[in-house]
mmCIF file of C-alpha atoms in Angstrom:
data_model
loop_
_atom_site.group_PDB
_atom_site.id
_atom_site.type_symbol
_atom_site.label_atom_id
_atom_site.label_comp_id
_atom_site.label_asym_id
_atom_site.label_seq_id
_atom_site.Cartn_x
_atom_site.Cartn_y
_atom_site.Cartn_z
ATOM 1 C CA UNK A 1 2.346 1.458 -16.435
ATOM 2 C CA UNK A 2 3.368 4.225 -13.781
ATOM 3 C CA UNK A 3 7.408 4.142 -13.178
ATOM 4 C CA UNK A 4 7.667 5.334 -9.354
ATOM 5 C CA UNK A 5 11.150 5.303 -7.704
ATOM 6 C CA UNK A 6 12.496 5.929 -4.850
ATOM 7 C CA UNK A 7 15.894 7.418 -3.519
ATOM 8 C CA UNK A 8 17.494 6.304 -1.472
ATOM 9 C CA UNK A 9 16.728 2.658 -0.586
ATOM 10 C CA UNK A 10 18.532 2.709 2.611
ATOM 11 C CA UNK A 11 19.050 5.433 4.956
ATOM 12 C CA UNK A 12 20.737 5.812 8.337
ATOM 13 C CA UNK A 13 21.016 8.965 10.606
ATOM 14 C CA UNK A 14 21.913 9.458 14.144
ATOM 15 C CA UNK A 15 18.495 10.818 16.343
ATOM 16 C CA UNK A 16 17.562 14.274 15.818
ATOM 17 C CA UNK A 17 18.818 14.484 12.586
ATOM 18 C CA UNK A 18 16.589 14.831 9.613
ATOM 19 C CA UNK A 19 15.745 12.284 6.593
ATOM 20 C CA UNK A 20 14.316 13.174 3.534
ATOM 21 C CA UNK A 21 13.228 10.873 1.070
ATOM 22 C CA UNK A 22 12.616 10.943 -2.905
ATOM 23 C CA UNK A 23 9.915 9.614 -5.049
ATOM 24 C CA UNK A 24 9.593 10.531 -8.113
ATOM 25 C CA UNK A 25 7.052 8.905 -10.826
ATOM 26 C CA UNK A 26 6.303 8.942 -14.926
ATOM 27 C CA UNK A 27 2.369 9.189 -14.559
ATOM 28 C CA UNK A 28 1.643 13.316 -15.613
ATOM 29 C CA UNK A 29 -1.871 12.137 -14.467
ATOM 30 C CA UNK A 30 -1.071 11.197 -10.837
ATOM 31 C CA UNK A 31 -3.052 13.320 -8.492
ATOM 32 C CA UNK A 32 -2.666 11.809 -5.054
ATOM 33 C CA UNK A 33 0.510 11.228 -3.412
ATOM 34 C CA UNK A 34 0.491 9.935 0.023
ATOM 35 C CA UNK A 35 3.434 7.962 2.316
ATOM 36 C CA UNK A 36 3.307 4.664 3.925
ATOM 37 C CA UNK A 37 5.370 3.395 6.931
ATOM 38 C CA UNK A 38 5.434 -0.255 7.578
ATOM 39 C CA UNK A 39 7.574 -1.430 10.031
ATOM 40 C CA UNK A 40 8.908 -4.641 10.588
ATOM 41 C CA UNK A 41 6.032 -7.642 10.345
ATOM 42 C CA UNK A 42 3.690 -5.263 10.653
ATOM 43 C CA UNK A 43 1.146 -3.537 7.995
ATOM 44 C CA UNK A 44 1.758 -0.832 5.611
ATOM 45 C CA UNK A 45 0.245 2.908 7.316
ATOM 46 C CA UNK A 46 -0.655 5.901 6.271
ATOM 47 C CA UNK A 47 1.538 8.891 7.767
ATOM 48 C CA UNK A 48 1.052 11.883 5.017
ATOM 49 C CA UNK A 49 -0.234 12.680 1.571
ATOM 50 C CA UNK A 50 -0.991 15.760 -0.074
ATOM 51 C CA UNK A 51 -3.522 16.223 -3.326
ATOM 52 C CA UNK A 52 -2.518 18.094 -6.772
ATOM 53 C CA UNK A 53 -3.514 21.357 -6.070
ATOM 54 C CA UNK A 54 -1.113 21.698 -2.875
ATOM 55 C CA UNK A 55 2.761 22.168 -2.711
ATOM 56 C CA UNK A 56 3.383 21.211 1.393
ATOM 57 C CA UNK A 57 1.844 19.928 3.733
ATOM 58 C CA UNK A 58 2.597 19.350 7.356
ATOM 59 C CA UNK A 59 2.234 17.269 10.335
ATOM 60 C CA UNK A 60 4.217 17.980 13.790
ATOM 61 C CA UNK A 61 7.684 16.348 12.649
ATOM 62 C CA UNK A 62 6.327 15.175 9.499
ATOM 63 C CA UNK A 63 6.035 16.981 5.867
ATOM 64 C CA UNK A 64 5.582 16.453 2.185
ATOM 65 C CA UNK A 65 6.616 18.696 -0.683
ATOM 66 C CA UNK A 66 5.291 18.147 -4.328
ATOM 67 C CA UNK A 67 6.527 19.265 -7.591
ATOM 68 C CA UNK A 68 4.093 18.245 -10.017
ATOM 69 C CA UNK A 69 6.018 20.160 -12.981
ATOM 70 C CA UNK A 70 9.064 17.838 -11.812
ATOM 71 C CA UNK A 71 7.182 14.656 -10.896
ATOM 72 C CA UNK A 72 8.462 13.731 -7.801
ATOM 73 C CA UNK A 73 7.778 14.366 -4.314
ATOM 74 C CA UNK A 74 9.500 13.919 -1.295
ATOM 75 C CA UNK A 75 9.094 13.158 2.703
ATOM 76 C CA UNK A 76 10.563 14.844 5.153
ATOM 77 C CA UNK A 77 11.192 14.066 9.174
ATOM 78 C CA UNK A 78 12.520 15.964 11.554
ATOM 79 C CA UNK A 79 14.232 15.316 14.866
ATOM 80 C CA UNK A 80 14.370 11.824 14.006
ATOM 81 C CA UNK A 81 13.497 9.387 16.655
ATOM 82 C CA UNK A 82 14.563 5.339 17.068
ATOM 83 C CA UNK A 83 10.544 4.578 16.303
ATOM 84 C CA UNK A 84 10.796 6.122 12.871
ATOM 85 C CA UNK A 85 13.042 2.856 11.782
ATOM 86 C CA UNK A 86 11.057 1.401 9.691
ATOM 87 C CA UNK A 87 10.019 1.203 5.653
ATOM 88 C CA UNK A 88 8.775 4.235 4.004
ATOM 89 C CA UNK A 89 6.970 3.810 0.683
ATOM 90 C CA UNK A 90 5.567 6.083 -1.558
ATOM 91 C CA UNK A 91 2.604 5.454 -3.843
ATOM 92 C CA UNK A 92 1.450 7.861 -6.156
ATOM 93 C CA UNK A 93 -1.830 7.651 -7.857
ATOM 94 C CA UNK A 94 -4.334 8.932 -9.973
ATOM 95 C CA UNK A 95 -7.928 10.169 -9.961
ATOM 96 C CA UNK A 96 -10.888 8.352 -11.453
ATOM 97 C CA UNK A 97 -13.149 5.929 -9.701
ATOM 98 C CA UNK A 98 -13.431 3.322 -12.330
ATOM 99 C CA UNK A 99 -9.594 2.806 -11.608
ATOM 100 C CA UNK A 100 -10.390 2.149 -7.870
ATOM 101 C CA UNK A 101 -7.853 5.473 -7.549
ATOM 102 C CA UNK A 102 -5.520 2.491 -7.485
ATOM 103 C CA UNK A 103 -2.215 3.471 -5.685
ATOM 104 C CA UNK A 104 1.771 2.517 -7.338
ATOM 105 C CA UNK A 105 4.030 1.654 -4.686
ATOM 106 C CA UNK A 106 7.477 2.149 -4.977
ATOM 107 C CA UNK A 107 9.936 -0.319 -3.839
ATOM 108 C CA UNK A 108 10.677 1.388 -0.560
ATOM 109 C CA UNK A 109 13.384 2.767 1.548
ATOM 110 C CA UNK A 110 14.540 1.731 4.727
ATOM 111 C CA UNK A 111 15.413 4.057 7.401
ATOM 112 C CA UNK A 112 17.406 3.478 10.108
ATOM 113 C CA UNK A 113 17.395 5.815 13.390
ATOM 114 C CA UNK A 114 20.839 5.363 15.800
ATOM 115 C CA UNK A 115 20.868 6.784 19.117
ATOM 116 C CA UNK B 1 -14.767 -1.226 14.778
ATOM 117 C CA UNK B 2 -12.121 -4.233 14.159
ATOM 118 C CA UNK B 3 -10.959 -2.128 10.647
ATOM 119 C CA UNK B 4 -9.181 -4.432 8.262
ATOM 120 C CA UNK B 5 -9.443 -8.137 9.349
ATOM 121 C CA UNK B 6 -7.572 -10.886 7.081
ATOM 122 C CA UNK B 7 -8.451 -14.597 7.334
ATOM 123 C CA UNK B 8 -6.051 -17.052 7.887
ATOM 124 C CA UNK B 9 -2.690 -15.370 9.073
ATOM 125 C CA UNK B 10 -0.308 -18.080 7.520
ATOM 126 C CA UNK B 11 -0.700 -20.785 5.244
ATOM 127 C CA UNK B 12 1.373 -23.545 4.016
ATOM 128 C CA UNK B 13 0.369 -24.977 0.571
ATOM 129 C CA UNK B 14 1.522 -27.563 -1.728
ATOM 130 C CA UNK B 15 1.381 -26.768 -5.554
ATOM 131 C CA UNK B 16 -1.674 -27.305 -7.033
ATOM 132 C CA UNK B 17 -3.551 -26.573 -4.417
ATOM 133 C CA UNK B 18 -6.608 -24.648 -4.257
ATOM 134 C CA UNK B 19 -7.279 -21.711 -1.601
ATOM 135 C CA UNK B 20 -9.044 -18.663 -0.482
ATOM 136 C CA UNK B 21 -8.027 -15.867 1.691
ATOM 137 C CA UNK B 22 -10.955 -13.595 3.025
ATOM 138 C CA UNK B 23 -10.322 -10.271 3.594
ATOM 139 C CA UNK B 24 -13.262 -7.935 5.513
ATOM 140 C CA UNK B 25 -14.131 -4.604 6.902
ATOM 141 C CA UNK B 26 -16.201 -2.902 9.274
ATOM 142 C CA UNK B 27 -15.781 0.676 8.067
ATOM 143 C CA UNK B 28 -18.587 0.557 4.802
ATOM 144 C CA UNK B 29 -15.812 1.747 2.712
ATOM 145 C CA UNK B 30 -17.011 1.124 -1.269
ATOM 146 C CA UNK B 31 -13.173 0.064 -2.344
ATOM 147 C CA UNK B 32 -11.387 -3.113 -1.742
ATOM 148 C CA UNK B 33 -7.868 -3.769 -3.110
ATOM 149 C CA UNK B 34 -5.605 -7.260 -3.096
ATOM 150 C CA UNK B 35 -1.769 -6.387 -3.263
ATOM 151 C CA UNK B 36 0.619 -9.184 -2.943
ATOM 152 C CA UNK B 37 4.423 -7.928 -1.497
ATOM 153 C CA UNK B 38 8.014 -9.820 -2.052
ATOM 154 C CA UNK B 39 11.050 -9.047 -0.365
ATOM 155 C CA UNK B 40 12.368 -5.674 -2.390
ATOM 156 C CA UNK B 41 9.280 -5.411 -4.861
ATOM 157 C CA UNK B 42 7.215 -3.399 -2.430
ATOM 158 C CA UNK B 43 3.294 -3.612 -2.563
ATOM 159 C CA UNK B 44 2.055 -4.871 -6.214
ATOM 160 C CA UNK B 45 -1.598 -5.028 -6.865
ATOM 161 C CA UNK B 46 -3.449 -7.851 -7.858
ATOM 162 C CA UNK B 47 -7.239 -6.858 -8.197
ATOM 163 C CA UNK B 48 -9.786 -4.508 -6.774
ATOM 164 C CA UNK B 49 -13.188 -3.506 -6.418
ATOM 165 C CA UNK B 50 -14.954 -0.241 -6.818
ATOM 166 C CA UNK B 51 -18.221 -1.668 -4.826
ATOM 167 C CA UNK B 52 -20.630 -4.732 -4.032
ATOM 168 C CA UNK B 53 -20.347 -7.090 -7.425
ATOM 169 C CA UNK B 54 -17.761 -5.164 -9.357
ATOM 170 C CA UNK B 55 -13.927 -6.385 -9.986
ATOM 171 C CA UNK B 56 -11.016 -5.732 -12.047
ATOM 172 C CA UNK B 57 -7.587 -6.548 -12.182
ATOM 173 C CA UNK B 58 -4.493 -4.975 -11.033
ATOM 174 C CA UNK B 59 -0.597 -5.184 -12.275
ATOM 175 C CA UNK B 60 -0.277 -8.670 -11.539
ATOM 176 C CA UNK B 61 -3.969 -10.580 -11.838
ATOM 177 C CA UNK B 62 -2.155 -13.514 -13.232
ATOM 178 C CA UNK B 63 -2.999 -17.031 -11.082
ATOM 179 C CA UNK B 64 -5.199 -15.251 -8.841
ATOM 180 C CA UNK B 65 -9.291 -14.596 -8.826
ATOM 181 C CA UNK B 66 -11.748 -12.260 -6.709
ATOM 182 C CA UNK B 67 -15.029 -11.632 -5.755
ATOM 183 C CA UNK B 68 -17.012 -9.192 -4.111
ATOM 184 C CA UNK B 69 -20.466 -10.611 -3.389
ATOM 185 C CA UNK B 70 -20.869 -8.143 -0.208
ATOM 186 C CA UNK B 71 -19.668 -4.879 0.280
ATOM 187 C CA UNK B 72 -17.677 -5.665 3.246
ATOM 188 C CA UNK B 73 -15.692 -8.844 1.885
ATOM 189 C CA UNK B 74 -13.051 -9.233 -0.738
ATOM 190 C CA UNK B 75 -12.150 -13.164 -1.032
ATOM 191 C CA UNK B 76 -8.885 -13.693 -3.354
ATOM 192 C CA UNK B 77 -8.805 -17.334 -4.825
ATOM 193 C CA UNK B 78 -5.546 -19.057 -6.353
ATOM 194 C CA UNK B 79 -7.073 -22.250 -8.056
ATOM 195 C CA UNK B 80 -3.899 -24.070 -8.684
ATOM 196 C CA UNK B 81 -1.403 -22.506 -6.007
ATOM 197 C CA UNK B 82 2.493 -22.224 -7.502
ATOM 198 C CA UNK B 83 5.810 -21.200 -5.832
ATOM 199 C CA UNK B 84 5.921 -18.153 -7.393
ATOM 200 C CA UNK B 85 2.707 -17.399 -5.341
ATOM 201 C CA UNK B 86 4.516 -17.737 -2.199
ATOM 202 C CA UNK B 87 4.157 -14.491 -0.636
ATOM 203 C CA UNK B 88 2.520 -11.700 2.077
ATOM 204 C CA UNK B 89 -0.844 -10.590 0.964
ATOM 205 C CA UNK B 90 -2.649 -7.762 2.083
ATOM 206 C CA UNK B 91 -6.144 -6.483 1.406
ATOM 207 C CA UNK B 92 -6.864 -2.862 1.954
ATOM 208 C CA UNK B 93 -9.752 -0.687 1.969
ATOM 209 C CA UNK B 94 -10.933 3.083 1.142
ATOM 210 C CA UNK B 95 -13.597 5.334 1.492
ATOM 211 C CA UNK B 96 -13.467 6.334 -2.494
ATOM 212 C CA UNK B 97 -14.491 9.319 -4.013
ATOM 213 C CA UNK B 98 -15.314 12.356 -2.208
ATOM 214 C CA UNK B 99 -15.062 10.805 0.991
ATOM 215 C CA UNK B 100 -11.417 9.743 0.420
ATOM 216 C CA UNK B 101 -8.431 7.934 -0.817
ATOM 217 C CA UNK B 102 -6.796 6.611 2.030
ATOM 218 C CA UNK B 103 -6.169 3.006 1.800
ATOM 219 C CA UNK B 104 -6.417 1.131 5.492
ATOM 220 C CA UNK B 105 -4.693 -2.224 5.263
ATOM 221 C CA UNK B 106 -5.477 -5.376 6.777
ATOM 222 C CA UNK B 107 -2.751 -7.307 9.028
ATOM 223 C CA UNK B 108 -1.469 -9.720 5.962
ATOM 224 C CA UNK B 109 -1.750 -13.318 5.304
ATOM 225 C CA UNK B 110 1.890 -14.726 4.936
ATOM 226 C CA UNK B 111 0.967 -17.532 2.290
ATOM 227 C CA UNK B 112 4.653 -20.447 1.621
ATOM 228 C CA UNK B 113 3.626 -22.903 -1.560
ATOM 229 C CA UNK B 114 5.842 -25.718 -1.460
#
């Protein structure tokens, strides 16, 4: 099955710093790569993903970069703030609707934001 | 709409016993997906459903069972619970297809087997 890792597993930065986070995967057929934040006791969310056929995308402090050729794609947040402490997870997956475009969670990374 | 709704929130069981844990949604999305999550392991799934009827299993379908008898419900069974089941459970649920992949999850059943 899909190999998806992420780097690092724990990460701490003072606020207003950035944090970038790795994921790379084994699955040349993985076509969807979005980001999940799930903080503590709470549910996994959506914050980004990007599609195949793009290389960034953006949103306010938030972005994702893919390189497909590579396999591995990475979040990035800017001007941190205490509320982005929680657990990011990535989950690449691929295309098909008889495989539910079933998602492969890495094993997370926790980020911690200091005053 | 309520989104992602998960019946119960916790459960104590003692092994060998038998439950079910309902999962629904309001949004008439076509995919429903069971993904059970241990400390460090991150979010494995268990089975899922591509619409009304239809199931199939996940990475770890072992010990568990579904059904989909309406679109908006996913029930997950364990017949004979085990401590290796102990765990947080979420369902989640997507548009599909064209519409989209986004997966919305439900607030999580924290399940303890004894």
């Amino acid at each position: 099955g899909e190999n998806v890792e992420q780097h690092p597993s724990t990460l701490s930065v003072q606020e207003g710093d950035s944090a970038v986070i790795k994921c790379t995967y084994s699955d040349s057929a993985s076509n969807y790569f979005p980001w999940y934040k799930q903080e503590l006791g709470k549910r996994p969310q959506l914050i980004i993903d990007i599609r195949s056929n793009v290389g960034e995308k953006k949103d306010q402090r938030i972005a994702v970069t893919l390189n497909k050729t590579a396999k591995h794609f990475s979040l990035h947040i800017t001007e941190t703030q205490p509320e982005d402490s929680a657990v990011y997870f990535c989950a690449p997956g691929r295309g098909g609707s008889n495989s539910g475009y079933a998602l492969n969670f890495g094993k997370g990374t926790s980020l911690l934001v200091t005053p | 709409n309520a989104g992602v709704t998960q019946t119960p929130k916790f459960r104590v069981l003692k092994t060998g016993q038998s439950m079910t844990l309902l999962c629904a949604q309001d949004m008439n999305h076509e995919y429903m997906y069971w993904y059970r999550q241990d400390p460090g392991m991150g979010l494995r799934l268990i089975h899922y459903s591509v619409g009304e009827g239809t199931t199939a299993k996940g990475e770890v379908p072992d010990g568990y069972n579904v059904s989909r008898l309406k679109k908006q419900n996913f029930l997950l069974g364990l017949e004979s619970a085990a401590p290796s089941q102990t765990s947080v459970y979420f369902c989640a649920s997507s548009p599909g297809d064209s519409r989209g992949r986004s997966q919305y999850f439900g607030p999580g059943t924290r399940l303890t087997v004894l």
